Short mmCIF file of C-alpha atoms and ligand atoms in Angstrom, two decimals:
data_model
loop_
_atom_site.label_atom_id
_atom_site.label_comp_id
_atom_site.label_asym_id
_atom_site.label_seq_id
_atom_site.Cartn_x
_atom_site.Cartn_y
_atom_site.Cartn_z
CA UNK D 1 129.50 66.31 131.57
CA UNK D 2 128.34 69.84 132.21
CA UNK D 3 127.50 70.92 135.69
CA UNK D 4 124.10 72.53 135.73
CA UNK D 5 123.10 75.12 138.32
CA UNK D 6 120.77 74.46 141.18
CA UNK D 7 117.25 74.86 139.87
CA UNK D 8 116.09 78.37 140.62
CA UNK D 9 119.50 79.97 140.35
CA UNK D 10 119.13 81.60 136.98
CA UNK D 11 121.10 84.69 136.17
CA UNK D 12 122.78 86.77 133.54
CA UNK D 13 124.60 83.83 131.95
CA UNK D 14 121.41 81.80 131.56
CA UNK D 15 119.15 81.82 128.53
CA UNK D 16 115.85 80.09 127.85
CA UNK D 17 115.21 79.24 124.19
CA UNK D 18 111.56 78.53 123.41
CA UNK D 19 111.38 76.47 120.24
CA UNK D 20 108.58 76.81 117.68
CA UNK D 21 105.46 77.21 119.85
CA UNK D 22 103.44 77.97 116.71
CA UNK D 23 99.88 77.26 115.59
CA UNK D 24 100.88 74.66 113.01
CA UNK D 25 102.50 72.49 115.70
CA UNK D 26 99.39 72.62 117.90
CA UNK D 27 96.14 70.64 117.54
CA UNK D 28 94.30 71.86 114.44
CA UNK D 29 97.57 72.91 112.81
CA UNK D 30 99.19 71.53 109.67
CA UNK D 31 101.83 69.50 111.53
CA UNK D 32 100.05 69.07 114.84
CA UNK D 33 102.10 67.67 117.70
CA UNK D 34 99.97 65.69 120.18
CA UNK D 35 99.37 67.93 123.19
CA UNK D 36 101.38 70.73 121.58
CA UNK D 37 99.09 73.40 123.03
CA UNK D 38 99.52 71.94 126.54
CA UNK D 39 103.04 73.31 126.70
CA UNK D 40 101.85 76.91 126.41
CA UNK D 41 101.03 77.58 130.10
CA UNK D 42 104.09 75.58 131.17
CA UNK D 43 106.38 77.54 128.85
CA UNK D 44 104.86 80.82 130.07
CA UNK D 45 105.52 79.86 133.70
CA UNK D 46 109.07 78.65 133.00
CA UNK D 47 109.87 81.80 131.00
CA UNK D 48 109.04 83.99 134.00
CA UNK D 49 111.99 82.45 135.83
CA UNK D 50 114.45 83.71 133.24
CA UNK D 51 115.67 87.25 132.74
CA UNK D 52 116.65 86.31 129.19
CA UNK D 53 114.50 84.46 126.66
CA UNK D 54 114.83 83.87 122.92
CA UNK D 55 112.00 82.49 120.76
CA UNK D 56 112.43 80.53 117.55
CA UNK D 57 109.92 80.49 114.73
CA UNK D 58 109.84 77.88 111.96
CA UNK D 59 109.48 80.10 108.89
CA UNK D 60 109.34 78.40 105.49
CA UNK D 61 108.84 79.89 102.04
CA UNK D 62 106.06 78.29 99.95
CA UNK D 63 107.40 75.22 98.10
CA UNK D 64 110.05 74.64 100.77
CA UNK D 65 112.22 71.56 100.14
CA UNK D 66 110.96 69.94 103.37
CA UNK D 67 107.37 69.91 102.09
CA UNK D 68 106.18 66.62 100.57
CA UNK D 69 104.17 68.76 98.14
CA UNK D 70 107.48 69.93 96.62
CA UNK D 71 108.36 66.32 95.66
CA UNK D 72 105.94 64.81 93.10
CA UNK D 73 104.83 61.34 94.11
CA UNK D 74 106.06 61.72 97.71
CA UNK D 75 103.95 61.79 100.83
CA UNK D 76 104.40 63.45 104.22
CA UNK D 77 106.64 61.58 106.67
CA UNK D 78 108.57 59.78 103.91
CA UNK D 79 112.33 60.28 103.90
CA UNK D 80 114.24 61.45 100.81
CA UNK D 81 117.92 61.86 100.01
CA UNK D 82 118.84 65.46 99.31
CA UNK D 83 122.19 67.05 98.52
CA UNK D 84 122.82 67.59 102.25
CA UNK D 85 121.63 64.18 103.42
CA UNK D 86 118.38 62.53 104.47
CA UNK D 87 115.36 64.73 104.92
CA UNK D 88 111.97 63.78 106.33
CA UNK D 89 109.15 65.26 104.27
CA UNK D 90 106.43 67.17 106.10
CA UNK D 91 103.01 68.52 105.30
CA UNK D 92 103.19 72.19 104.24
CA UNK D 93 103.60 74.04 107.55
CA UNK D 94 104.74 77.34 109.03
CA UNK D 95 104.61 79.13 105.70
CA UNK D 96 105.92 82.68 106.05
CA UNK D 97 103.22 85.12 107.16
CA UNK D 98 100.53 82.44 107.44
CA UNK D 99 98.27 81.94 110.48
CA UNK D 100 99.95 78.59 111.04
CA UNK D 101 103.35 80.23 111.37
CA UNK D 102 102.15 82.63 114.08
CA UNK D 103 103.00 81.90 117.68
CA UNK D 104 100.22 80.19 119.65
CA UNK D 105 97.94 83.04 120.81
CA UNK D 106 98.37 81.96 124.43
CA UNK D 107 102.14 82.35 124.38
CA UNK D 108 102.84 85.16 126.83
CA UNK D 109 106.52 86.05 127.02
CA UNK D 110 106.67 89.82 126.65
CA UNK D 111 110.29 89.97 127.78
CA UNK D 112 111.60 87.71 124.97
CA UNK D 113 114.58 89.53 123.52
CA UNK D 114 114.94 87.95 120.09
CA UNK D 115 112.87 85.97 117.63
CA UNK D 116 115.14 83.73 115.58
CA UNK D 117 113.45 82.53 112.39
CA UNK D 118 114.70 79.37 110.73
CA UNK D 119 114.03 77.22 107.70
CA UNK D 120 113.72 80.26 105.47
CA UNK D 121 116.12 78.98 102.79
CA UNK D 122 114.07 77.19 100.15
CA UNK D 123 116.60 74.40 99.47
CA UNK D 124 117.57 73.37 103.00
CA UNK D 125 115.58 72.63 106.16
CA UNK D 126 116.66 73.78 109.60
CA UNK D 127 115.56 71.83 112.65
CA UNK D 128 118.27 73.32 114.83
CA UNK D 129 118.26 76.94 115.87
CA UNK D 130 122.04 76.93 115.37
CA UNK D 131 122.65 75.15 112.05
CA UNK D 132 120.79 74.34 108.88
CA UNK D 133 120.16 70.62 108.29
CA UNK D 134 123.41 70.47 106.29
CA UNK D 135 125.03 70.75 109.76
CA UNK D 136 127.47 73.23 108.21
CA UNK D 137 125.65 76.52 107.60
CA UNK D 138 125.31 78.44 110.86
CA UNK D 139 122.21 80.51 111.59
CA UNK D 140 124.27 83.01 113.56
CA UNK D 141 122.52 82.28 116.85
CA UNK D 142 125.66 80.74 118.37
CA UNK D 143 127.57 83.95 117.76
CA UNK D 144 124.71 86.01 119.18
CA UNK D 145 124.67 83.94 122.35
CA UNK D 146 128.43 84.18 122.80
CA UNK D 147 128.40 87.92 122.21
CA UNK D 148 125.63 88.27 124.78
CA UNK D 149 127.73 86.32 127.28
CA UNK D 150 125.34 83.43 127.82
CA UNK D 151 126.93 80.20 128.99
CA UNK D 152 123.94 78.05 129.95
CA UNK D 153 121.12 77.31 127.54
CA UNK D 154 117.77 75.89 128.63
CA UNK D 155 115.43 74.60 125.95
CA UNK D 156 111.74 73.85 125.70
CA UNK D 157 108.97 73.82 123.10
CA UNK D 158 108.09 71.79 120.01
CA UNK D 159 109.07 69.26 119.07
CA UNK D 160 111.48 67.59 121.47
CA UNK D 161 112.54 64.95 118.92
CA UNK D 162 113.19 67.42 116.10
CA UNK D 163 113.76 71.11 116.60
CA UNK D 164 114.30 71.08 120.38
CA UNK D 165 116.56 68.03 120.25
CA UNK D 166 118.68 69.19 117.30
CA UNK D 167 119.03 72.60 118.93
CA UNK D 168 120.15 71.01 122.20
CA UNK D 169 122.82 68.91 120.46
CA UNK D 170 124.10 71.89 118.49
CA UNK D 171 124.15 74.09 121.60
CA UNK D 172 126.45 71.51 123.20
CA UNK D 173 128.64 71.52 120.07
CA UNK D 174 128.80 75.28 120.37
CA UNK D 175 130.19 74.84 123.86
CA UNK D 176 127.21 75.79 126.03
CA UNK D 177 125.94 73.93 129.05
CA UNK D 178 122.53 72.69 128.00
CA UNK D 179 119.37 71.47 129.71
CA UNK D 180 115.97 70.51 128.35
CA UNK D 181 112.84 71.11 130.43
CA UNK D 182 110.68 68.10 129.69
CA UNK D 183 107.31 69.30 131.02
CA UNK D 184 107.46 72.16 128.53
CA UNK D 185 108.05 69.90 125.49
CA UNK D 186 106.01 67.52 123.34
CA UNK D 187 107.11 65.04 120.66
CA UNK D 188 106.25 64.17 117.07
CA UNK D 189 107.61 60.63 117.72
CA UNK D 190 108.16 59.33 114.22
CA UNK D 191 109.69 55.83 114.01
CA UNK D 192 111.41 55.92 117.36
CA UNK D 193 112.56 59.52 117.02
CA UNK D 194 111.66 60.38 120.61
CA UNK D 195 113.76 57.62 122.21
CA UNK D 196 116.57 58.35 119.77
CA UNK D 197 116.51 62.05 120.65
CA UNK D 198 116.79 61.40 124.40
CA UNK D 199 119.61 58.90 123.76
CA UNK D 200 121.58 61.36 121.64
CA UNK D 201 121.03 64.19 124.13
CA UNK D 202 122.18 62.04 127.04
CA UNK D 203 125.33 61.04 125.13
CA UNK D 204 126.05 64.68 124.34
CA UNK D 205 125.73 65.70 127.98
CA UNK D 206 122.41 67.51 127.74
CA UNK D 207 120.82 67.68 131.20
CA UNK D 208 117.18 66.61 131.48
CA UNK D 209 114.96 68.50 133.92
CA UNK D 210 111.44 67.19 134.48
CA UNK D 211 110.25 70.71 135.30
CA UNK D 212 111.44 73.81 137.09
CA UNK D 213 108.78 74.04 139.78
C1 VGL E 301 109.77 70.94 113.30
C2 VGL E 301 109.47 69.34 111.69
C3 VGL E 301 109.49 70.30 110.70
C4 VGL E 301 109.91 71.25 114.76
C5 VGL E 301 109.80 71.91 112.33
O1 VGL E 301 109.70 72.43 115.15
O2 VGL E 301 110.22 70.32 115.54
N1 VGL E 301 109.61 69.65 112.96
N2 VGL E 301 109.66 71.59 111.04
ZN1 ZN E 302 109.53 73.08 109.55
#
């Protein structure tokens, strides 16, 4: 199991990754996460503790394979078998350059150093910031983090049971120490996905912090 630092002792080897705090994942958005907007002030506060922050942005082309609308006869939240495995179908969301794909207007992290967009390949979804959903095609973020010298990755944002959780597991696979900051996350919670995500993260050695304050 990784040994996480004392809370408060964040330095040059520590990175906060803020996952997908975008309009479409907030109330009123196309794939609204309950209480999604509530994370905004928490994320802003947490981000001020870190010298280094990366943001991710779900960024799909129109007719993306993860959209139910791309599969005649299918409805959102159904699961289909694709070439790379099972894929949950979603309402159209975070379409490139749309209002829904923009960061929540309250997100205030001027010192964020990189915006990593994901899910931009039409034929494969990408929950994780590190790998496409085929679990084989890297996004390049792992290499970026290594080259920057980060060793500890802290994660927060939306949604804990999809993009935050998959990113946490992949960050462990990439060899980083990993912690999730729960107060700065919300869940989609589809058919037990929230409990399953926490179980998988615990097994993988992802630390769980209630908050940083
Ligand atoms: C997400 C489903 C589809 C997420 C993104 O950010 O958790 N979930 N696209
Ligand atoms: Zn998406």
